[in-house]
């Protein structure tokens, strides 16, 4: 029998309780139970075949126990029989008489804490066969499994089926409009895949995507701020698209919170991913958004890192001509707000298709802020009416509000004020303003120093790892043997003439991706 039932042969299946708030709680094993009819002995051939396959898989999972060697053999066995199990579940769930009794009874027979590896294959097959009528059942059952699965088991044997289940959970959540529930679930599952903090996993871009769809940009920002990425987690089925999407979604979320400088940095990392000349559509989308976000952040044209392949850079510019034209209008010496608004209106269709129209509509205000900052550098005092005309605003009151915004953001002199009686805008020097901002400067400096010290500790640890890496030592020995002055100087930044550059070191290290993330 698949599970212990009552005297009439009916099975019982625990239901997952709904999580409360942002924290997701593992459902108790003694939650309410519902009756599930046992699969009838007679019926369609497909149903009987699916039940037989599931019974066989469950029996092997239970018999394997929790020993590492037995789990590895079980993993290989179930991986080999995955295709036939998926096909039989498709016939069971999508046949003339769809039934979920067999899969429900099979899942009820497993202890997800002990049988995490085997259950992952069952769920992976279920994920491949699930259709719209059964998505709610799959989501709830998968949530229970993800929360109860044993971390050590998954890391020791194979985490790829577990990742496959989570990817399908994300798709099902988007289909059923349960994005926030899935985001909370993946946040709870994240430590199960991360070997250590600051490792990128497939769950990172999935969480950011769900937060964007659920309009919870602040949760996405919290993940980005609290779990900065310095390396890539191995053996978790991480793809180049996952890497690109993490920085693309991250930049989008931060832009939605008006953190344009941080958003521009995330988008630039997405665009700067190493490539052999082929340009990803994700990188193109990120570059287009970067052109606008960088104007909002610094009022300057966006630049690409020097290490970006020239063919890639040319392809990105060629695919973003409407955006480059908009950038040229914004950065022209004689740029006007009216001309910029006309340029945006002329390209509204392209911007809307790329979902960048909302960002582009903020450019006129950014241009006014740029003009006001320029006025503060050119004048000590200027008539309020002249400033209003230069900024192309409707009233002097609007000029006052914009001036105070820039003062609060420390983008113009802190002593700037509006003389109501003389109708003059005065850009006083900080020394003449009477101070009042020393505490802000000290706090900002202290926060910056803390971040620098934390990064310094990571670089020291990385330096130690490099100097004991066998491949690095082998390459260094080879260089010295052939008479080259190695002169790596710890991190390789002191290499002299004839020595190896930091890019040469990256080629011979397994941790090359980690170094690129830390050193930029």
Coordinates of N, CA, C and O in Angstrom, one line a residue, residues 292-388:
X292 N 18.1 55.4 -20.3 CA 17.2 56.3 -19.7 C 17.5 56.5 -18.2 O 17.5 57.6 -17.7
X293 N 17.7 55.4 -17.5 CA 18.0 55.4 -16.1 C 19.2 56.2 -15.8 O 19.3 57.0 -14.8
X294 N 20.2 56.1 -16.6 CA 21.5 56.8 -16.3 C 21.2 58.3 -16.5 O 21.8 59.1 -15.8
X295 N 20.4 58.7 -17.4 CA 20.1 60.2 -17.6 C 19.3 60.6 -16.3 O 19.6 61.8 -15.8
X296 N 18.4 59.8 -15.8 CA 17.7 60.2 -14.5 C 18.7 60.2 -13.3 O 18.4 61.0 -12.4
X297 N 19.7 59.4 -13.4 CA 20.6 59.3 -12.2 C 21.7 60.4 -12.2 O 21.9 61.1 -11.2
X298 N 22.3 60.6 -13.4 CA 23.5 61.5 -13.4 C 23.3 62.6 -14.4 O 24.2 63.5 -14.5
X299 N 22.2 62.6 -15.2 CA 22.1 63.6 -16.3 C 23.2 63.5 -17.3 O 23.4 64.5 -18.1
X300 N 23.9 62.4 -17.4 CA 25.0 62.2 -18.4 C 24.7 61.0 -19.2 O 24.0 60.1 -18.8
X301 N 25.3 60.9 -20.4 CA 25.2 59.7 -21.3 C 25.7 58.5 -20.6 O 26.7 58.6 -19.8
X302 N 25.1 57.3 -20.8 CA 25.6 56.1 -20.3 C 26.8 55.6 -21.0 O 27.0 55.8 -22.2
X303 N 27.7 55.1 -20.2 CA 29.0 54.5 -20.8 C 29.1 53.0 -20.4 O 28.6 52.6 -19.4
X304 N 29.7 52.3 -21.3 CA 29.9 50.8 -21.0 C 31.3 50.6 -20.5 O 32.2 51.3 -20.8
X305 N 31.5 49.6 -19.7 CA 32.8 49.3 -19.2 C 33.8 49.0 -20.3 O 33.4 48.5 -21.4
X306 N 35.1 49.2 -20.1 CA 36.0 49.0 -21.2 C 36.2 47.6 -21.7 O 36.6 47.3 -22.8
X307 N 35.9 46.6 -20.8 CA 36.1 45.2 -21.1 C 35.0 44.7 -22.0 O 35.0 43.5 -22.4
X308 N 33.9 45.4 -22.3 CA 32.8 44.9 -23.1 C 33.3 44.7 -24.5 O 33.9 45.6 -25.1
X309 N 33.0 43.6 -25.1 CA 33.4 43.3 -26.5 C 32.9 44.4 -27.4 O 31.8 44.8 -27.3
X310 N 33.8 44.8 -28.3 CA 33.5 45.9 -29.2 C 32.3 45.5 -30.1 O 31.4 46.4 -30.4
X311 N 32.3 44.3 -30.6 CA 31.1 43.9 -31.4 C 29.8 43.9 -30.7 O 28.8 44.3 -31.2
X312 N 29.9 43.5 -29.4 CA 28.7 43.6 -28.5 C 28.2 45.0 -28.3 O 27.1 45.3 -28.5
X313 N 29.2 45.9 -28.1 CA 28.8 47.3 -27.9 C 28.2 47.9 -29.1 O 27.2 48.6 -29.0
X314 N 28.8 47.6 -30.3 CA 28.2 48.1 -31.5 C 26.8 47.6 -31.8 O 25.9 48.3 -32.2
X315 N 26.6 46.3 -31.5 CA 25.3 45.6 -31.7 C 24.3 46.3 -30.7 O 23.1 46.5 -31.1
X316 N 24.7 46.6 -29.5 CA 23.7 47.2 -28.5 C 23.3 48.6 -29.0 O 22.1 48.9 -28.9
X317 N 24.3 49.3 -29.5 CA 23.9 50.7 -30.0 C 23.0 50.6 -31.2 O 22.1 51.4 -31.4
X318 N 23.3 49.7 -32.1 CA 22.5 49.5 -33.3 C 21.1 49.1 -32.9 O 20.1 49.6 -33.6
X319 N 20.9 48.3 -31.9 CA 19.6 47.9 -31.5 C 18.8 48.9 -30.7 O 17.6 48.7 -30.3
X320 N 19.5 50.0 -30.3 CA 18.9 51.0 -29.4 C 18.9 52.4 -30.0 O 19.1 53.4 -29.3
X321 N 18.8 52.5 -31.3 CA 18.9 53.8 -32.0 C 17.8 54.8 -31.5 O 18.2 56.0 -31.2
X322 N 16.6 54.4 -31.3 CA 15.6 55.4 -30.7 C 16.0 55.9 -29.4 O 15.8 57.1 -29.1
X323 N 16.6 55.1 -28.6 CA 17.0 55.5 -27.2 C 18.2 56.4 -27.3 O 18.4 57.4 -26.5
X324 N 19.2 56.1 -28.2 CA 20.3 56.9 -28.4 C 19.9 58.3 -28.9 O 20.5 59.3 -28.5
X325 N 18.9 58.3 -29.8 CA 18.5 59.6 -30.2 C 17.9 60.4 -29.1 O 18.1 61.7 -29.0
X326 N 17.1 59.8 -28.2 CA 16.5 60.5 -27.1 C 17.7 61.0 -26.2 O 17.6 62.1 -25.6
X327 N 18.7 60.2 -26.0 CA 19.8 60.6 -25.2 C 20.5 61.8 -25.7 O 20.9 62.7 -25.0
X328 N 20.7 61.8 -27.1 CA 21.3 63.0 -27.7 C 20.5 64.3 -27.5 O 21.1 65.3 -27.3
X329 N 19.2 64.1 -27.6 CA 18.3 65.3 -27.4 C 18.5 65.8 -25.9 O 18.6 67.0 -25.7
X330 N 18.5 64.9 -25.0 CA 18.7 65.3 -23.6 C 20.0 66.0 -23.3 O 20.1 67.0 -22.5
X331 N 21.1 65.5 -23.9 CA 22.4 65.9 -23.5 C 22.9 67.1 -24.4 O 24.1 67.5 -24.3
X332 N 22.1 67.5 -25.4 CA 22.5 68.6 -26.3 C 22.8 69.8 -25.5 O 22.0 70.1 -24.5
X333 N 23.8 70.7 -25.8 CA 24.0 71.9 -25.1 C 22.8 72.8 -25.0 O 22.6 73.5 -24.0
X334 N 22.1 72.9 -26.0 CA 20.9 73.8 -26.1 C 19.6 73.0 -25.9 O 18.6 73.4 -26.5
X335 N 19.6 72.0 -25.1 CA 18.4 71.1 -25.0 C 17.3 71.9 -24.3 O 17.6 72.7 -23.4
X336 N 16.1 71.7 -24.8 CA 14.9 72.4 -24.2 C 13.9 71.3 -23.7 O 13.9 70.2 -24.3
X337 N 13.1 71.6 -22.7 CA 12.2 70.7 -22.2 C 11.1 70.4 -23.3 O 10.7 69.3 -23.5
X338 N 10.7 71.5 -24.0 CA 9.7 71.3 -25.1 C 10.2 70.3 -26.1 O 9.5 69.4 -26.6
X339 N 11.5 70.5 -26.6 CA 12.1 69.6 -27.6 C 12.2 68.2 -27.1 O 11.9 67.2 -27.8
X340 N 12.5 68.0 -25.8 CA 12.6 66.7 -25.2 C 11.2 66.0 -25.2 O 11.1 64.8 -25.5
X341 N 10.2 66.7 -24.8 CA 8.9 66.2 -24.8 C 8.4 65.8 -26.2 O 7.7 64.7 -26.3
X342 N 8.7 66.5 -27.2 CA 8.4 66.2 -28.6 C 9.1 64.9 -29.0 O 8.5 64.0 -29.6
X343 N 10.4 64.8 -28.6 CA 11.2 63.6 -28.9 C 10.6 62.3 -28.2 O 10.5 61.2 -28.8
X344 N 10.1 62.5 -27.0 CA 9.5 61.3 -26.3 C 8.2 61.0 -27.0 O 7.9 59.8 -27.2
X345 N 7.4 62.0 -27.3 CA 6.1 61.7 -28.0 C 6.3 61.0 -29.3 O 5.5 60.1 -29.7
X346 N 7.4 61.3 -30.1 CA 7.6 60.7 -31.4 C 8.0 59.3 -31.2 O 7.9 58.5 -32.2
X347 N 8.6 58.9 -30.1 CA 9.0 57.5 -29.9 C 8.2 56.8 -28.8 O 8.6 55.8 -28.3
X348 N 7.0 57.3 -28.6 CA 6.2 56.7 -27.5 C 5.8 55.2 -27.8 O 5.7 54.4 -26.9
X349 N 5.6 54.9 -29.1 CA 5.2 53.5 -29.4 C 6.3 52.5 -29.0 O 6.1 51.5 -28.4
X350 N 7.6 52.9 -29.4 CA 8.7 52.0 -29.1 C 8.9 51.9 -27.6 O 9.1 50.8 -27.0
X351 N 8.8 53.1 -26.9 CA 9.0 53.1 -25.4 C 7.9 52.3 -24.7 O 8.2 51.6 -23.7
X352 N 6.7 52.3 -25.2 CA 5.6 51.6 -24.5 C 5.8 50.1 -24.7 O 5.5 49.3 -23.8
X353 N 6.2 49.7 -25.9 CA 6.4 48.3 -26.2 C 7.5 47.7 -25.2 O 7.4 46.6 -24.7
X354 N 8.5 48.5 -25.0 CA 9.6 48.1 -24.1 C 9.3 48.4 -22.6 O 10.2 48.2 -21.8
X355 N 8.1 48.9 -22.3 CA 7.7 49.2 -21.0 C 8.7 50.3 -20.3 O 9.0 50.2 -19.2
X356 N 9.1 51.2 -21.2 CA 10.0 52.2 -20.7 C 9.4 53.6 -20.8 O 10.1 54.6 -20.5
X357 N 8.1 53.7 -21.2 CA 7.5 55.0 -21.3 C 7.4 55.7 -20.0 O 7.6 57.0 -20.0
X358 N 7.1 55.0 -18.9 CA 7.0 55.7 -17.6 C 8.3 56.3 -17.2 O 8.3 57.5 -16.7
X359 N 9.4 55.6 -17.5 CA 10.7 56.2 -17.1 C 11.0 57.4 -18.0 O 11.6 58.4 -17.6
X360 N 10.7 57.3 -19.3 CA 11.0 58.4 -20.2 C 10.2 59.6 -19.9 O 10.7 60.7 -20.1
X361 N 9.0 59.5 -19.4 CA 8.2 60.6 -19.0 C 8.8 61.4 -17.8 O 8.4 62.5 -17.5
X362 N 9.8 60.8 -17.1 CA 10.4 61.5 -16.0 C 11.6 62.3 -16.5 O 12.2 63.1 -15.7
X363 N 12.0 62.2 -17.8 CA 13.2 62.9 -18.3 C 13.0 64.4 -18.3 O 14.0 65.1 -18.0
X364 N 11.8 65.0 -18.7 CA 11.7 66.4 -18.6 C 12.0 67.0 -17.3 O 12.7 68.0 -17.2
X365 N 11.5 66.4 -16.2 CA 11.8 66.9 -14.9 C 13.3 66.8 -14.6 O 13.9 67.7 -14.0
X366 N 13.9 65.7 -15.1 CA 15.4 65.5 -14.9 C 16.2 66.6 -15.6 O 17.2 67.1 -15.1
X367 N 15.7 67.0 -16.8 CA 16.3 68.0 -17.6 C 16.2 69.4 -16.8 O 17.2 70.2 -16.8
X368 N 15.1 69.6 -16.2 CA 14.9 70.9 -15.4 C 15.9 70.9 -14.2 O 16.5 71.9 -13.9
X369 N 16.0 69.7 -13.6 CA 16.9 69.6 -12.5 C 18.4 69.9 -12.9 O 19.2 70.5 -12.2
X370 N 18.7 69.4 -14.1 CA 20.0 69.6 -14.7 C 20.3 71.1 -14.9 O 21.3 71.6 -14.6
X371 N 19.3 71.7 -15.5 CA 19.4 73.2 -15.8 C 19.5 74.0 -14.5 O 20.3 74.9 -14.5
X372 N 18.8 73.6 -13.5 CA 18.8 74.4 -12.2 C 20.2 74.2 -11.6 O 20.8 75.1 -11.0
X373 N 20.8 73.0 -11.6 CA 22.1 72.7 -11.1 C 23.1 73.6 -11.9 O 24.1 74.1 -11.3
X374 N 22.9 73.7 -13.2 CA 23.8 74.5 -14.0 C 23.7 76.0 -13.6 O 24.8 76.7 -13.5
X375 N 22.5 76.4 -13.3 CA 22.3 77.8 -12.9 C 23.1 78.1 -11.6 O 23.6 79.2 -11.4
X376 N 23.0 77.1 -10.7 CA 23.7 77.3 -9.4 C 25.2 77.4 -9.5 O 25.8 78.0 -8.6
X377 N 25.7 76.8 -10.5 CA 27.2 76.9 -10.7 C 27.6 78.2 -11.5 O 28.7 78.6 -11.5
X378 N 26.6 78.8 -12.2 CA 26.9 80.0 -13.0 C 26.6 81.3 -12.3 O 27.1 82.3 -12.6
X379 N 25.6 81.3 -11.4 CA 25.2 82.5 -10.7 C 25.3 82.4 -9.2 O 25.2 81.3 -8.6
X380 N 25.5 83.6 -8.6 CA 25.3 83.7 -7.2 C 23.8 84.1 -6.8 O 23.3 83.6 -5.9
X381 N 23.3 85.0 -7.6 CA 21.9 85.3 -7.5 C 21.3 85.5 -8.9 O 22.0 85.9 -9.9
X382 N 20.0 85.2 -9.1 CA 19.4 85.3 -10.4 C 17.9 85.6 -10.1 O 17.3 85.1 -9.2
X383 N 17.3 86.5 -10.9 CA 15.9 86.8 -10.7 C 15.0 85.6 -10.8 O 15.3 84.7 -11.7
X384 N 14.0 85.5 -10.0 CA 13.2 84.3 -10.0 C 12.5 84.1 -11.3 O 12.3 83.0 -11.8
X385 N 12.0 85.2 -11.9 CA 11.4 85.1 -13.2 C 12.3 84.6 -14.3 O 11.8 83.8 -15.1
X386 N 13.5 85.0 -14.3 CA 14.5 84.5 -15.3 C 14.7 83.0 -15.1 O 14.8 82.3 -16.0
X387 N 14.9 82.6 -13.8 CA 15.1 81.2 -13.5 C 13.9 80.3 -14.0 O 14.0 79.3 -14.5
X388 N 12.7 80.9 -13.7 CA 11.5 80.2 -14.1 C 11.4 80.0 -15.6 O 11.1 78.9 -16.1

